[in-house]
Each structure stands twice: as structure tokens, then as C-alpha cells.
Short mmCIF file of C-alpha atoms and ligand atoms in Angstrom, two decimals:
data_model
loop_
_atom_site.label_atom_id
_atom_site.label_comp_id
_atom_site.label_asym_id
_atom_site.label_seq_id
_atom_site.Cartn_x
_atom_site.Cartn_y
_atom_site.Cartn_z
CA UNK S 1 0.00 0.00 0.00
CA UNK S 2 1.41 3.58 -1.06
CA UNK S 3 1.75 5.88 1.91
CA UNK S 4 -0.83 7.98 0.33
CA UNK S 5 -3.38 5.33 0.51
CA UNK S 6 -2.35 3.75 4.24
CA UNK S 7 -2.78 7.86 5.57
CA UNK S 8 -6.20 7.64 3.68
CA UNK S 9 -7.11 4.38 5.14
CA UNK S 10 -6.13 5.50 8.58
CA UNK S 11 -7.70 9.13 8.45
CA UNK S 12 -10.93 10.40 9.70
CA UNK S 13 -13.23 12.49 7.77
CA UNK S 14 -11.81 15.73 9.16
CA UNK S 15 -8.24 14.99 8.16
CA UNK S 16 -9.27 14.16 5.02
CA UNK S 17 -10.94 17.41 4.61
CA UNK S 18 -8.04 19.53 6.03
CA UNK S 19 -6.54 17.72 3.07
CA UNK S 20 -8.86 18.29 0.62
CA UNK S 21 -9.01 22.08 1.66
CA UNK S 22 -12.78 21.56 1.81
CA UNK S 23 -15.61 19.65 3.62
CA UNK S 24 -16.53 16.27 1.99
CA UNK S 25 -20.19 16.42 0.96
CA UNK S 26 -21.90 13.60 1.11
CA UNK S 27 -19.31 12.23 3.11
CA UNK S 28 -21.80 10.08 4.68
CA UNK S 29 -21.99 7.74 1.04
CA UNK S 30 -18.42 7.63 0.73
CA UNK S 31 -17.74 3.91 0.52
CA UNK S 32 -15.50 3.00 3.40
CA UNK S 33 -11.56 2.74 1.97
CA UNK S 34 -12.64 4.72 -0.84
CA UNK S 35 -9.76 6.81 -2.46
CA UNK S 36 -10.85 9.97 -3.75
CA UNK S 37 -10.32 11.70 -7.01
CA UNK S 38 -8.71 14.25 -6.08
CA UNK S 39 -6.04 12.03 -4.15
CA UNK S 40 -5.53 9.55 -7.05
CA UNK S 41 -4.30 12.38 -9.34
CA UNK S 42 -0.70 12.35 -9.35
CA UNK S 43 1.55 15.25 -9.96
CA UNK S 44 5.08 13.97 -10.52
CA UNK S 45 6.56 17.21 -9.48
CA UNK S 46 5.07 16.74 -6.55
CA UNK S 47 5.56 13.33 -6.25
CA UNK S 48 8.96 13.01 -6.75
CA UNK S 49 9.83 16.69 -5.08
CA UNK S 50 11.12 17.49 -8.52
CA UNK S 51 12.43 21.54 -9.91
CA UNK S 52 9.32 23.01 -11.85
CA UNK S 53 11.48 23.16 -14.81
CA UNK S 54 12.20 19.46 -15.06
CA UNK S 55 10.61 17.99 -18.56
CA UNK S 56 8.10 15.40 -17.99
CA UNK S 57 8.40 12.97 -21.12
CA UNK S 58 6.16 10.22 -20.22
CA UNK S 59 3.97 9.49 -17.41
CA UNK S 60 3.60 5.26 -18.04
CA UNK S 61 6.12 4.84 -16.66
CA UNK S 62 7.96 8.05 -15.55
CA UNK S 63 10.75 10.15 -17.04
CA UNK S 64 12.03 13.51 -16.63
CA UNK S 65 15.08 14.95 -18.01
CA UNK S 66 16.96 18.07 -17.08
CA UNK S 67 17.78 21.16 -18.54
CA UNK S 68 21.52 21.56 -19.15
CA UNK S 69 20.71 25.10 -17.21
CA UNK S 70 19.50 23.27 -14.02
CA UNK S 71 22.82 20.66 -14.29
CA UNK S 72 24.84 23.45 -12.43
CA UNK S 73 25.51 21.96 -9.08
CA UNK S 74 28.46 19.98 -9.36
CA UNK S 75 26.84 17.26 -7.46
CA UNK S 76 23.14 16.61 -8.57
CA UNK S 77 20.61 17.17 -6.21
CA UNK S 78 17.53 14.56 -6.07
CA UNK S 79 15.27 17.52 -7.25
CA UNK S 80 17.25 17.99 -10.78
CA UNK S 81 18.15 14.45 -11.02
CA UNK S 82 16.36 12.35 -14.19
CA UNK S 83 14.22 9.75 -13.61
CA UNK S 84 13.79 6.77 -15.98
CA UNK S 85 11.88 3.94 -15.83
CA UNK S 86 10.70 0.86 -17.64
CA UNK S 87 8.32 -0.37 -15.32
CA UNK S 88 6.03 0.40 -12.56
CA UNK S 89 7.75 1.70 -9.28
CA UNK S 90 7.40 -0.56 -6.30
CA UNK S 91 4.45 0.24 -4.24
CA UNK S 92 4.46 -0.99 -0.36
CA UNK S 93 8.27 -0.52 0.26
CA UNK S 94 9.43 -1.63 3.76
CA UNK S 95 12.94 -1.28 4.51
CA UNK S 96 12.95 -3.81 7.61
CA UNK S 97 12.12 -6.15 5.35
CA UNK S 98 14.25 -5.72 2.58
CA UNK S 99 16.50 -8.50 1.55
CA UNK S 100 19.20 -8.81 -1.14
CA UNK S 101 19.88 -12.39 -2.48
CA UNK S 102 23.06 -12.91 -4.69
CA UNK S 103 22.54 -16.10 -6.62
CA UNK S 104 23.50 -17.49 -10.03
CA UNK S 105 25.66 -20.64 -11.84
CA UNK S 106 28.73 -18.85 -10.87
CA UNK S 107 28.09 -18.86 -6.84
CA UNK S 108 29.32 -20.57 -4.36
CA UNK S 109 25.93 -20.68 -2.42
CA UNK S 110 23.15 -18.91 -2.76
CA UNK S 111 22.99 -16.10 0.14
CA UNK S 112 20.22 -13.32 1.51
CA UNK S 113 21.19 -10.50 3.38
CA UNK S 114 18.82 -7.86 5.08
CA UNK S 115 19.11 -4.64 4.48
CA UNK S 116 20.49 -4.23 7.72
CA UNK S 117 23.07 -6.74 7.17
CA UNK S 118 24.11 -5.21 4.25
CA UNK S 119 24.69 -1.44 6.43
CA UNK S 120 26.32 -2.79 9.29
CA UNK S 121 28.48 -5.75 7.76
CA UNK S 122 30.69 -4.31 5.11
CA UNK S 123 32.62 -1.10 5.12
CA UNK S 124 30.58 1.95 4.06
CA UNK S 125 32.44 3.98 0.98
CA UNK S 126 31.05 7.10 -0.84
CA UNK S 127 31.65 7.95 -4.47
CA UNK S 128 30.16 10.66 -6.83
CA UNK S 129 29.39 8.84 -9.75
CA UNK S 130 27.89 9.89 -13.40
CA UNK S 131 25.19 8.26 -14.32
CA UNK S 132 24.17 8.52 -18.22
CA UNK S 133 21.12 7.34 -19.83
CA UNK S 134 22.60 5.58 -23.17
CA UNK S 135 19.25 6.86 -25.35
CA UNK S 136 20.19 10.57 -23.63
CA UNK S 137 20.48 13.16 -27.40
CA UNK S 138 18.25 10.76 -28.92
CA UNK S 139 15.64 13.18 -30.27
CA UNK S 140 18.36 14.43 -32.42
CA UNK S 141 19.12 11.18 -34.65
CA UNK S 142 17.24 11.55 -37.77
CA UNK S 143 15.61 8.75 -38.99
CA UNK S 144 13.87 9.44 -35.28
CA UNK S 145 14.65 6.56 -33.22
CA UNK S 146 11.62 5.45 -31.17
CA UNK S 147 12.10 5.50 -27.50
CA UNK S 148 12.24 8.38 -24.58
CA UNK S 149 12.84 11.50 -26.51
CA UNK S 150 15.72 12.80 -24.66
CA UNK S 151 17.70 15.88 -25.25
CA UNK S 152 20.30 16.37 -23.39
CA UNK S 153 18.87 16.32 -19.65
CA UNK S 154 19.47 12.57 -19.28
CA UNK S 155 22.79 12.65 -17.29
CA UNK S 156 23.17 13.10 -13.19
CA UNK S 157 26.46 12.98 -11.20
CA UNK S 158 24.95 12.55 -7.29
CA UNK S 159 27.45 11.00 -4.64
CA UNK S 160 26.55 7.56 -3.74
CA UNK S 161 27.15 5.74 -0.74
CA UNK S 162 26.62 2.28 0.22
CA UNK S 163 29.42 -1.43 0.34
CA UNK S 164 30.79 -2.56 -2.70
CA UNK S 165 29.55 -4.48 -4.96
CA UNK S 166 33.33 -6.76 -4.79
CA UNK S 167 32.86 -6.75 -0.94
CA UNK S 168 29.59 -8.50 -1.24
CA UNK S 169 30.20 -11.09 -3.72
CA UNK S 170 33.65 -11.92 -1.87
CA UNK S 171 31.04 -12.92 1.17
CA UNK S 172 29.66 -14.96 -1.41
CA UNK S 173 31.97 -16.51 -2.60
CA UNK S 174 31.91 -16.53 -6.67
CA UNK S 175 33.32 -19.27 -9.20
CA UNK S 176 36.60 -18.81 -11.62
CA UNK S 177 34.28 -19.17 -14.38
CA UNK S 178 31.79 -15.66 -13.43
CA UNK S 179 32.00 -13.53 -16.66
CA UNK S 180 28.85 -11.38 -15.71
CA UNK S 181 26.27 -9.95 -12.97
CA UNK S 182 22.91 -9.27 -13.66
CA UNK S 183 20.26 -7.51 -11.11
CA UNK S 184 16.86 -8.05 -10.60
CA UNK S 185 14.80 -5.13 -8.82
CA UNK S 186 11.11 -4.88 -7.43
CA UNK S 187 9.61 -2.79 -10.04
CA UNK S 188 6.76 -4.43 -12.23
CA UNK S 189 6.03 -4.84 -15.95
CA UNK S 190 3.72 -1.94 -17.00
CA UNK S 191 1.68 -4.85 -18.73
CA UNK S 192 0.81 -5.71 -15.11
CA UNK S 193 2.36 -9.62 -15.77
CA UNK S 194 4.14 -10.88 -12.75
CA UNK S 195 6.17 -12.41 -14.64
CA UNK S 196 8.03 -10.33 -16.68
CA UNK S 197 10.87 -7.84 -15.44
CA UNK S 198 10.60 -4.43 -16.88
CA UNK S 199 14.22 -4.07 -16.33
CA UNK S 200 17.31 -6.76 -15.27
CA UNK S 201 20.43 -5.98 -17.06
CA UNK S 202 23.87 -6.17 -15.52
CA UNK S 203 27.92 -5.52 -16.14
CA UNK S 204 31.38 -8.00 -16.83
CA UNK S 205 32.71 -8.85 -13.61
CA UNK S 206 35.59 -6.66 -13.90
CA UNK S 207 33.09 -3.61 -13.71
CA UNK S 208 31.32 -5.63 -10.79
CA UNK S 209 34.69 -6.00 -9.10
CA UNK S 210 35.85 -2.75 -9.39
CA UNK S 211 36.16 -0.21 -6.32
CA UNK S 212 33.65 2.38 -7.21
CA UNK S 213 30.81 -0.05 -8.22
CA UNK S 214 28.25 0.31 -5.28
CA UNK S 215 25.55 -1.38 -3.80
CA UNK S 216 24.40 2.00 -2.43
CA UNK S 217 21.53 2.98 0.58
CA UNK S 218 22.52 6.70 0.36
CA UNK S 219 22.27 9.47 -1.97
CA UNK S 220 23.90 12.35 -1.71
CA UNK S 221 24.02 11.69 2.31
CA UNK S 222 20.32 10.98 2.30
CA UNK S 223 18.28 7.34 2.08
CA UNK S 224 17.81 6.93 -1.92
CA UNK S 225 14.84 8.75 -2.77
CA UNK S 226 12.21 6.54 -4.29
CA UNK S 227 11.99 7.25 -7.82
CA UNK S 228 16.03 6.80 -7.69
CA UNK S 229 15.76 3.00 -6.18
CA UNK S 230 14.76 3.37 -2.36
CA UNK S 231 15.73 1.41 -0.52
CA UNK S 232 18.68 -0.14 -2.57
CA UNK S 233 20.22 0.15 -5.65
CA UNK S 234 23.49 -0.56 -8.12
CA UNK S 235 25.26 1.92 -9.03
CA UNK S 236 28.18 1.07 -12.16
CA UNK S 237 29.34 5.02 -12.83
CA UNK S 238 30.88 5.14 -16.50
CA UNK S 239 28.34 2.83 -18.14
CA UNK S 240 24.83 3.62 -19.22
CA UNK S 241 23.03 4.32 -16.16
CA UNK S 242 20.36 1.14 -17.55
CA UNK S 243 23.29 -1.30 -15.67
CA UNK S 244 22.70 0.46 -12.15
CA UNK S 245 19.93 -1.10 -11.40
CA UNK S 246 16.90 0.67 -9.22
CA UNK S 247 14.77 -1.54 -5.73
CA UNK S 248 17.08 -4.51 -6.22
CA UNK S 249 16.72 -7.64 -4.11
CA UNK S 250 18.81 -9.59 -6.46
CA UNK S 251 21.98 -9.86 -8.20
CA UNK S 252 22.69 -12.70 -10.41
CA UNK S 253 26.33 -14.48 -10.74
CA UNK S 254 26.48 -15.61 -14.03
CA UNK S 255 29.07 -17.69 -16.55
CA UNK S 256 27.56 -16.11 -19.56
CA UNK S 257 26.82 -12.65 -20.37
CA UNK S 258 23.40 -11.74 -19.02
CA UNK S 259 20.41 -12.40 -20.68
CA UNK S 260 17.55 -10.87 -19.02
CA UNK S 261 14.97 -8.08 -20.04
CA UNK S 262 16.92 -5.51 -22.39
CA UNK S 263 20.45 -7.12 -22.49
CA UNK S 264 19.17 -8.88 -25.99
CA UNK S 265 18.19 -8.13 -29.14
CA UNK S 266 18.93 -4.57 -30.10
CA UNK S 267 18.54 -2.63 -26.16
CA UNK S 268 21.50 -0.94 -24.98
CA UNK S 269 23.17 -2.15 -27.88
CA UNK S 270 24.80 -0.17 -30.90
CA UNK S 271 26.03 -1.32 -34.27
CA UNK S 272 29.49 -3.45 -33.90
CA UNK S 273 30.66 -1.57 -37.50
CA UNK S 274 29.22 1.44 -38.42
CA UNK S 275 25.82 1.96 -40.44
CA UNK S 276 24.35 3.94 -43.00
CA UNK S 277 21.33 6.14 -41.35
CA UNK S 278 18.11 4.39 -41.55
CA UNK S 279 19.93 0.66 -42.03
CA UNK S 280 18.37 -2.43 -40.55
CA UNK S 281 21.15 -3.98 -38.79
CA UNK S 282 20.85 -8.10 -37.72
CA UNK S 283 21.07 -8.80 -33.84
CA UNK S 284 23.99 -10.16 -34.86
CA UNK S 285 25.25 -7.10 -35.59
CA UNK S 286 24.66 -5.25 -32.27
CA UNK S 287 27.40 -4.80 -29.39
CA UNK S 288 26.26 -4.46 -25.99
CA UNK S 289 27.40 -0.52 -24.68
CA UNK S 290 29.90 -0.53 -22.02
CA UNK S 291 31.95 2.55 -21.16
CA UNK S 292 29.64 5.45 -22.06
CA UNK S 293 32.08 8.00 -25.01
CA UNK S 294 32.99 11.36 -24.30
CA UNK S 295 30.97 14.19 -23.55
CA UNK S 296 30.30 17.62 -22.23
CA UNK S 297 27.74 20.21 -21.59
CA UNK S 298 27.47 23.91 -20.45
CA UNK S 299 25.44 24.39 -17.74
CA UNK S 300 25.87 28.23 -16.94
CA UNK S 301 24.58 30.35 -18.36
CA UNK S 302 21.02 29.31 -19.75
CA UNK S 303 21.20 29.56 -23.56
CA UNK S 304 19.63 33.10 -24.80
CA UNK S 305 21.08 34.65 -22.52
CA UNK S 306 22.00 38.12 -23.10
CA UNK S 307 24.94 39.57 -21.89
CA UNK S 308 26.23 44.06 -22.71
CA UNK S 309 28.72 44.60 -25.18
CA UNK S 310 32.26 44.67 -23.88
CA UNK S 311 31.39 42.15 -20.85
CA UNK S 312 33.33 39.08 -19.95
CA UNK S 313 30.89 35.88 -19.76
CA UNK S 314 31.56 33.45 -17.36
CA UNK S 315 30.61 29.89 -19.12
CA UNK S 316 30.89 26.47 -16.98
CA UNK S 317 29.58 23.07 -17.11
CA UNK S 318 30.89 19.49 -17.03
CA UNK S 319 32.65 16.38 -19.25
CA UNK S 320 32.64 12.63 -18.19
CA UNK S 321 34.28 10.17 -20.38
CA UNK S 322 32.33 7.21 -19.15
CA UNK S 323 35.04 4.98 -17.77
CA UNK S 324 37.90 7.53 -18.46
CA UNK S 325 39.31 10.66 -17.48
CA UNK S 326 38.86 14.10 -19.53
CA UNK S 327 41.73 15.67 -20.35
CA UNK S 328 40.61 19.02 -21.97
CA UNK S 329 37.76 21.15 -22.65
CA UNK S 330 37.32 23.49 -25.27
CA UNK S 331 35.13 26.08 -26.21
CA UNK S 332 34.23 27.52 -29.66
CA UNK S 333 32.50 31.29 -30.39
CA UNK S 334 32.52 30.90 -34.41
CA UNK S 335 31.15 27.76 -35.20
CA UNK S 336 33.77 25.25 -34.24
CA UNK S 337 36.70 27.05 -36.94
CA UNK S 338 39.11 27.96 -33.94
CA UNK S 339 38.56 26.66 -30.13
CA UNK S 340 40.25 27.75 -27.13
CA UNK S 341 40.75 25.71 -24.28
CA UNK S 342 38.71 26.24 -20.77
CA UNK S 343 40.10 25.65 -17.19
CA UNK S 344 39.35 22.22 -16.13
CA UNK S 345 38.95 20.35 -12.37
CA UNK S 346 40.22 17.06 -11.59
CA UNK S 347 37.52 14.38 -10.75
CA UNK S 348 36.60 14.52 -7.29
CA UNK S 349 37.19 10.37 -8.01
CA UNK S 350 37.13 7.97 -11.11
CA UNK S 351 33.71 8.12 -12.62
CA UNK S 352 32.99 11.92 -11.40
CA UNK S 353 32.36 14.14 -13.74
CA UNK S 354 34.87 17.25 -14.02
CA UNK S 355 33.91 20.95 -13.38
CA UNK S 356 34.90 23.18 -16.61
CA UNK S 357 34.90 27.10 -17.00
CA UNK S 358 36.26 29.90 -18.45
CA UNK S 359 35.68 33.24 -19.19
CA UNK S 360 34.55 34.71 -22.95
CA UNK S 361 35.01 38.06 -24.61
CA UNK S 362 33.42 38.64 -27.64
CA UNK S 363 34.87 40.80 -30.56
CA UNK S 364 31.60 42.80 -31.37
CA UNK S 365 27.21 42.89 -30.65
CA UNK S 366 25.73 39.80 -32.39
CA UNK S 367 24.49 36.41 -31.94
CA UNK S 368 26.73 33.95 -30.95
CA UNK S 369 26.60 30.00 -29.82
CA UNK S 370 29.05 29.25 -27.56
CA UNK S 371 30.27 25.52 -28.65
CA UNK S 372 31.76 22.78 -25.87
CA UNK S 373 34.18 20.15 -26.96
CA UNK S 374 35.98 17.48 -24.50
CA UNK S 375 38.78 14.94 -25.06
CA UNK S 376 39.10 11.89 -23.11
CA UNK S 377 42.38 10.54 -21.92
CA UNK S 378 43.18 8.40 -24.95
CA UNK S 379 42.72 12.24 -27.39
CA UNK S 380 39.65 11.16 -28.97
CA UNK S 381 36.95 13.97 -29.04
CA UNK S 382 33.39 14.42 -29.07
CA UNK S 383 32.34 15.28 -32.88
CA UNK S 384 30.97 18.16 -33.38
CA UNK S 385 28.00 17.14 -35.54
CA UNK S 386 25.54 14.27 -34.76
CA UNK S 387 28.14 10.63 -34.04
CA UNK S 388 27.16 7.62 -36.03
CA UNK S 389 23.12 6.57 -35.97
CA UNK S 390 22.15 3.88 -34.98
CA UNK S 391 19.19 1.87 -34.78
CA UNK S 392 18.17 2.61 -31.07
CA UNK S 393 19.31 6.20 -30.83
CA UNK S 394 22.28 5.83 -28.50
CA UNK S 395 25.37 7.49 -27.29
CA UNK S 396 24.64 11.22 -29.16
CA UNK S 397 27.83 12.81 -27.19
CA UNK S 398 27.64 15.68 -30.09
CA UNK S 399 29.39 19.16 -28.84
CA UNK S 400 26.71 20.94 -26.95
CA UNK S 401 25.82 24.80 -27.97
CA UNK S 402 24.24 27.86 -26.54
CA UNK S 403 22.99 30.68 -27.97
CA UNK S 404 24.37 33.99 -26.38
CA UNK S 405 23.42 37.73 -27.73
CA UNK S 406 25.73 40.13 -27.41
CA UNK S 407 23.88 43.55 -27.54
N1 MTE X 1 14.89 -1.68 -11.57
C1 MTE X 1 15.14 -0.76 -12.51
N2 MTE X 1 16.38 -0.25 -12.60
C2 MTE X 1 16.65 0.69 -13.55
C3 MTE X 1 15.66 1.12 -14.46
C4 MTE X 1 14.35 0.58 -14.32
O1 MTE X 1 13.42 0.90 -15.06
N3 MTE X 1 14.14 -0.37 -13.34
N4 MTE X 1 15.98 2.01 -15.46
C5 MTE X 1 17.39 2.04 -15.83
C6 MTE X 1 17.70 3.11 -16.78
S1 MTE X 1 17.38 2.79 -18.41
C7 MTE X 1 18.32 4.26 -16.38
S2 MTE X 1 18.80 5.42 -17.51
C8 MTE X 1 18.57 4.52 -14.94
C9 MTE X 1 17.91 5.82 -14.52
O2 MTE X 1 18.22 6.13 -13.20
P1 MTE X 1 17.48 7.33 -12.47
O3 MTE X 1 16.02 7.22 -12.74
O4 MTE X 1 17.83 7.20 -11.02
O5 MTE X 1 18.05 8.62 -13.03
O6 MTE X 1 18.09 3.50 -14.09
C10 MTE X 1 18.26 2.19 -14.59
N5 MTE X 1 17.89 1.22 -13.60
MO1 MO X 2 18.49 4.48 -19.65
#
């Protein structure tokens, strides 16, 4: 039962009408348990204590992207954080009787831990971790790809805390021959069917075994808000954010790759060799994503902004790399013909994003787009035009622009 309905179930009349703002007519004929109207209307903003200008994109089931404006903070906050799921979120959550159970071929023995277990067994660790949604620039792939229409809002970078995910499955105990890990959470098909996950995909063990891969019960020094994966949730920084998986109360050991909902066929998955636009590429064909690419995006100021002629601007934002470092950032006023480099932060750990900035004078009055351009570790940059389509509409890490007037 949500808490909505328990407080209605548990009310009187006058509590519900200090709710409603309003006496209950006919209050006498309401059928006992009854939920009103008015209290089955959900407002997501509300709901999920989300910023006004978040962008609802679908209600069955949620999402809500960012603007690159409200991406500022260098640590997300829940309230500008993107939601995105496949199923229904868990209703009737109790924490005390949460359990995680790590199973699979490639244990040992199968083992259940509470929740509690879990918090006061292993070693607590903290990271700040980027988490990308691999469909996040879709709406820009022409042929459209069908899916969440996301722009460029998709991407959050809160700190987790919680054990890791190596910690755990040493307790375990794992075979020689694990290859992958796959999670199951407690959200339900939106067709309603018990039996089908809306979500269970997973990571290699290395990216299981690594430090920063967390089996986290905090956000951002708070219990994991519920739209996020109360009361427990993966958290692999670096890959697409669909491998951190959301209410889990299992994790598979496996000696194959994964197969479960959306690590077959064509999800998460991009063309092994390029393709012409519009191409029907074979399963086959299709490589599962790992380390998300390159990428950057300019979160101050808002674009249109309008600044006097003969100011400085002050520009800033962030670049991930998925499972890399960034080692520049550059910024173009003329179209991409000549960049300039910006000042750029180290990582505040592996899989942070990094803080860039710099300040902009501008030879005359005019309209301008600012252009953002990072390079990972290894040199290779993000393009500055749309990267190579693909079937699904993943990994658009194109340059990111604002307009700017200068008047
Ligand atoms: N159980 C579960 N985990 C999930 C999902 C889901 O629908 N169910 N969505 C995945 C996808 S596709 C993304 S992009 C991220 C989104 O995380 P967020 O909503 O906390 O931003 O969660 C991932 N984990
Ligand atoms: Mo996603």
C-alpha cells in the first residue's frame, strides 16, 4: 500500500478534509476505503519533489530529463536528477524487510542479506558517480529513433554511498568461471504480468569487481529517494546508467553474459561496424554498450542569454568520459573554426564528472553559440556534428551549444 493510501485508510473524515481544503459532501456515502479523485491524481513534481522546470516525457512509466541550465551543481541534487523507468515503481516498500539475495551458476551458495546486514556488515564507501542514460540526445538522430525523446537532460552525477559491490560477492563466494552480474529489482512490468521484469540488465565482472561499483543505501548523504531505487540500488558510474539497477533484491552471478529483459536483441546495444542512417542492422550485428564515449555540456549560463557589449561571460559546465578521465575542454564562439581551451577540475574520483569554466570576450554585438568540446584521456573527441546513428538512438555525445546575444 502507497503511503498515500495507508494515511487515507487511517484518516478520519476531518483529516481528510483539512486535506482536501474543503468539507466532503456527502461524506456520509463515501464507501468505506474509498480513495478519492482528487487524491488519485498524481503530480510527478510533486511526487517526486522534482524543480518546476524538469521535462516530464512520459507518465507510463515516468521520465524527466533536465535542462543543461539546471545541471549546475556539481553534485546533482535529487530535485534535478532524471528519472527513468521501464516499469512500474514498487508500491508498499518496507525497509525492515528488505533483503538482497546474490545467486547465479557462478556462486558458491546462494545467500540473503537484510538490508540491515548489508549497512552494518561491510565497510561503508562514498563515491560521486555519473550516471548517463545511453538513449540521452536521442531526439536528435534523424531517422527518429523510437524511445524516450531525450535531449540532453538525461545525465546526473549525485554522490553515492553504500558497500561494494566486490565486498559483497567476496562474502559470497563466486566461481573462476563468473563472466557477468545481472540484477533483478522490485519494479513491475507496465503490462501488469508478474512475470516479466521491466528491467534486469547487468555488467562483466571486472566492472562488478571494481572499487567504485556500489551497492548504495545513500544518496547524496540521504536514504535513496524513491523514484532513484529506495531502498537499494546498483550503481556502475561510466556505463549507461540502464546497468545500475533501481529496488534490487537480487543480483545474479552468471558464466555467460546476461540475458535478461533488455540485455538482448537490439537494447543498450549499438552497431558493432558502423551503419548507413536508416539501415536495418541483424542482432547479430549489435554490441552491448559498455563505457559510455565522451561528452560535455554547459550548464551556466542558460542559452539566450543576453549579456552588454564589452562584458566578460563566465561559461561552466561538465565532461565525463564514461570509464575515463577528460583531459581538456574546449570552447568555440565561431562555429567550431578555432577553439580555445577552458580551465578544467580534476575528478573529485574515477567516474565523477569534471567541473569546466572559463571566461569569454566577444569581438563585437551579435548572436553567438558558444560551442563545448571534451577529449578523453586516450585524445579522442566528441564530434561536433551528430556521431554515427544507430538503430536505437544511442550514445549522441555531439558538442553541446548555446545561444548567447551580445547587444
Ligand atoms: N529496476 C530498474 N532499474 C533501472 C531502471 C528501471 O526501469 N528499473 N531504469 C534504468 C535506466 S534505463 C536508467 S537510464 C537509470 C535511470 O536512473 P534514475 O532514474 O535514477 O536517473 O536506471 C536504470 N535502472
Ligand atoms: Mo536508460
Amino acid at each position: 500500500m502507497n503511503q498515500r493510501r495507508k494515511f487515507l485508510k487511517n484518516a478520519s473524515l476531518a483529516t481528510i478534509a483539512a486535506a482536501l481544503g474543503t468539507e466532503l459532501a456527502f461524506a456520509e456515502s463515501m464507501p468505506f476505503g474509498y480513495m478519492p479523485v482528487a487524491f488519485q491524481e498524481q503530480d510527478p513534481y510533486k511526487l517526486f519533489s522534482k524543480e518546476p522546470e524538469m521535462v516530464l516525457l512520459n507518465d507510463r512509466p515516468w521520465n524527466m530529463e533536465a535542462q543543461a541550465h539546471l545541471l549546475d551543481d556539481e553534485i546533482t541534487p535529487a530535485s534535478k536528477m532524471f528519472i527513468r523507468c521501464n516499469g512500474k515503481i514498487p508500491a508498499d516498500i518496507d525497509e525492515s524487510s528488505w533483503t538482497l539475495t546474490v545467486a547465479g551458476e557462478s556462486v558458491s551458495q546462494e545467500k540473503t542479506y537484510t538490508l540491515q546486514e548489508l549497512k552494518t556488515k561491510f565497510k561503508k564507501h562514498s563515491y560521486q558517480l555519473t550516471l548517463e542514460c545511453a538513449g540521452n540526445g536521442r531526439s536528435e538522430f534523424d531517422p527518429p529513433a523510437k524511445g524516450n525523446q531525450w535531449t540532453i537532460g538525461a545525465v546526473s552525477c549525485a554522490n553515492w554511498s553504500g558497500l561494494r559491490l566486490k565486498d559483497l560477492l567476496d562474502d559470497v563466494g563466486i566461481e573462476d568461471n563468473a563472466v557477468y552480474i545481472g540484477y533483478y529489482g522490485k519494479d513491475t512490468h507496465l503490462s501488469g504480468d508478474p512475470n516479466k521484469d521491466p528491467i534486469s540488465r547487468g555488467v562483466p565482472i571486472e566492472k562488478a569487481m571494481l572499487e567504485e561499483t556500489l551497492i548504495a543505501y545513500e544518496m547524496n548523504g540521504e536514504p535513496i529517494p524513491l523514484a532513484h531505487g529506495y531502498p537499494l540500488r546498483l550503481v556502475a558510474g561510466g556505463y549507461p546508467a540502464s546497468a545500475s539497477g533501481k529496488w534490487i533484491d537480487k543480483i545474479v552471478v552468471r558464466d555467460q553474459v546476461h540475458d535478461g529483459t533488455k540485455m538482448t536483441g537490439q537494447a543498450y546495444r549499438v552497431p558493432c561496424d558502423p551503419v548507413a542512417p536508416g539501415a536495418e542492422v541483424s542482432n547479430d550485428d549489435m554490441c552491448i554498450i559498455e563505457s559510455m564515449p565522451v561528452k560535455s555540456i554547459i550548464t551556466y549560463p542558460k542559452s539566450g542569454a543576453i549579456i552588454k557589449e564589452g562584458r566578460e561571460l563566465e561559461i561552466r559546465g561538465h565532461a565525463w568520459a564514461g570509464e575515463l578521465s577528460v583531459q581538456s575542454v574546449e570552447y568555440s564562439i565561431d562555429f567550431g573554426s578555432t577553439w580555445q581551451s577552458c580551465s578544467l577540475k580534476e575528478a573529485s574520483n574515477r567516474l565523477a564528472w569534471q567541473h569546466f569554466s572559463t571566461q569569454i570576450k566577444f569581438p563585437r554585438t551579435g548572436y553567438y553559440e558558444v560551442w563545448a568540446r571534451a577529449k578523453d584521456q586516450n585524445g579522442k573527441q566528441q564530434p561536433m556534428i551528430l556521431p554515427g546513428w544507430n538503430p536505437k538512438g544511442y550514445l549522441n555525445n555531439a558538442c553541446h551549444r548555446i545561444a548567447i546575444k551580445v547587444v
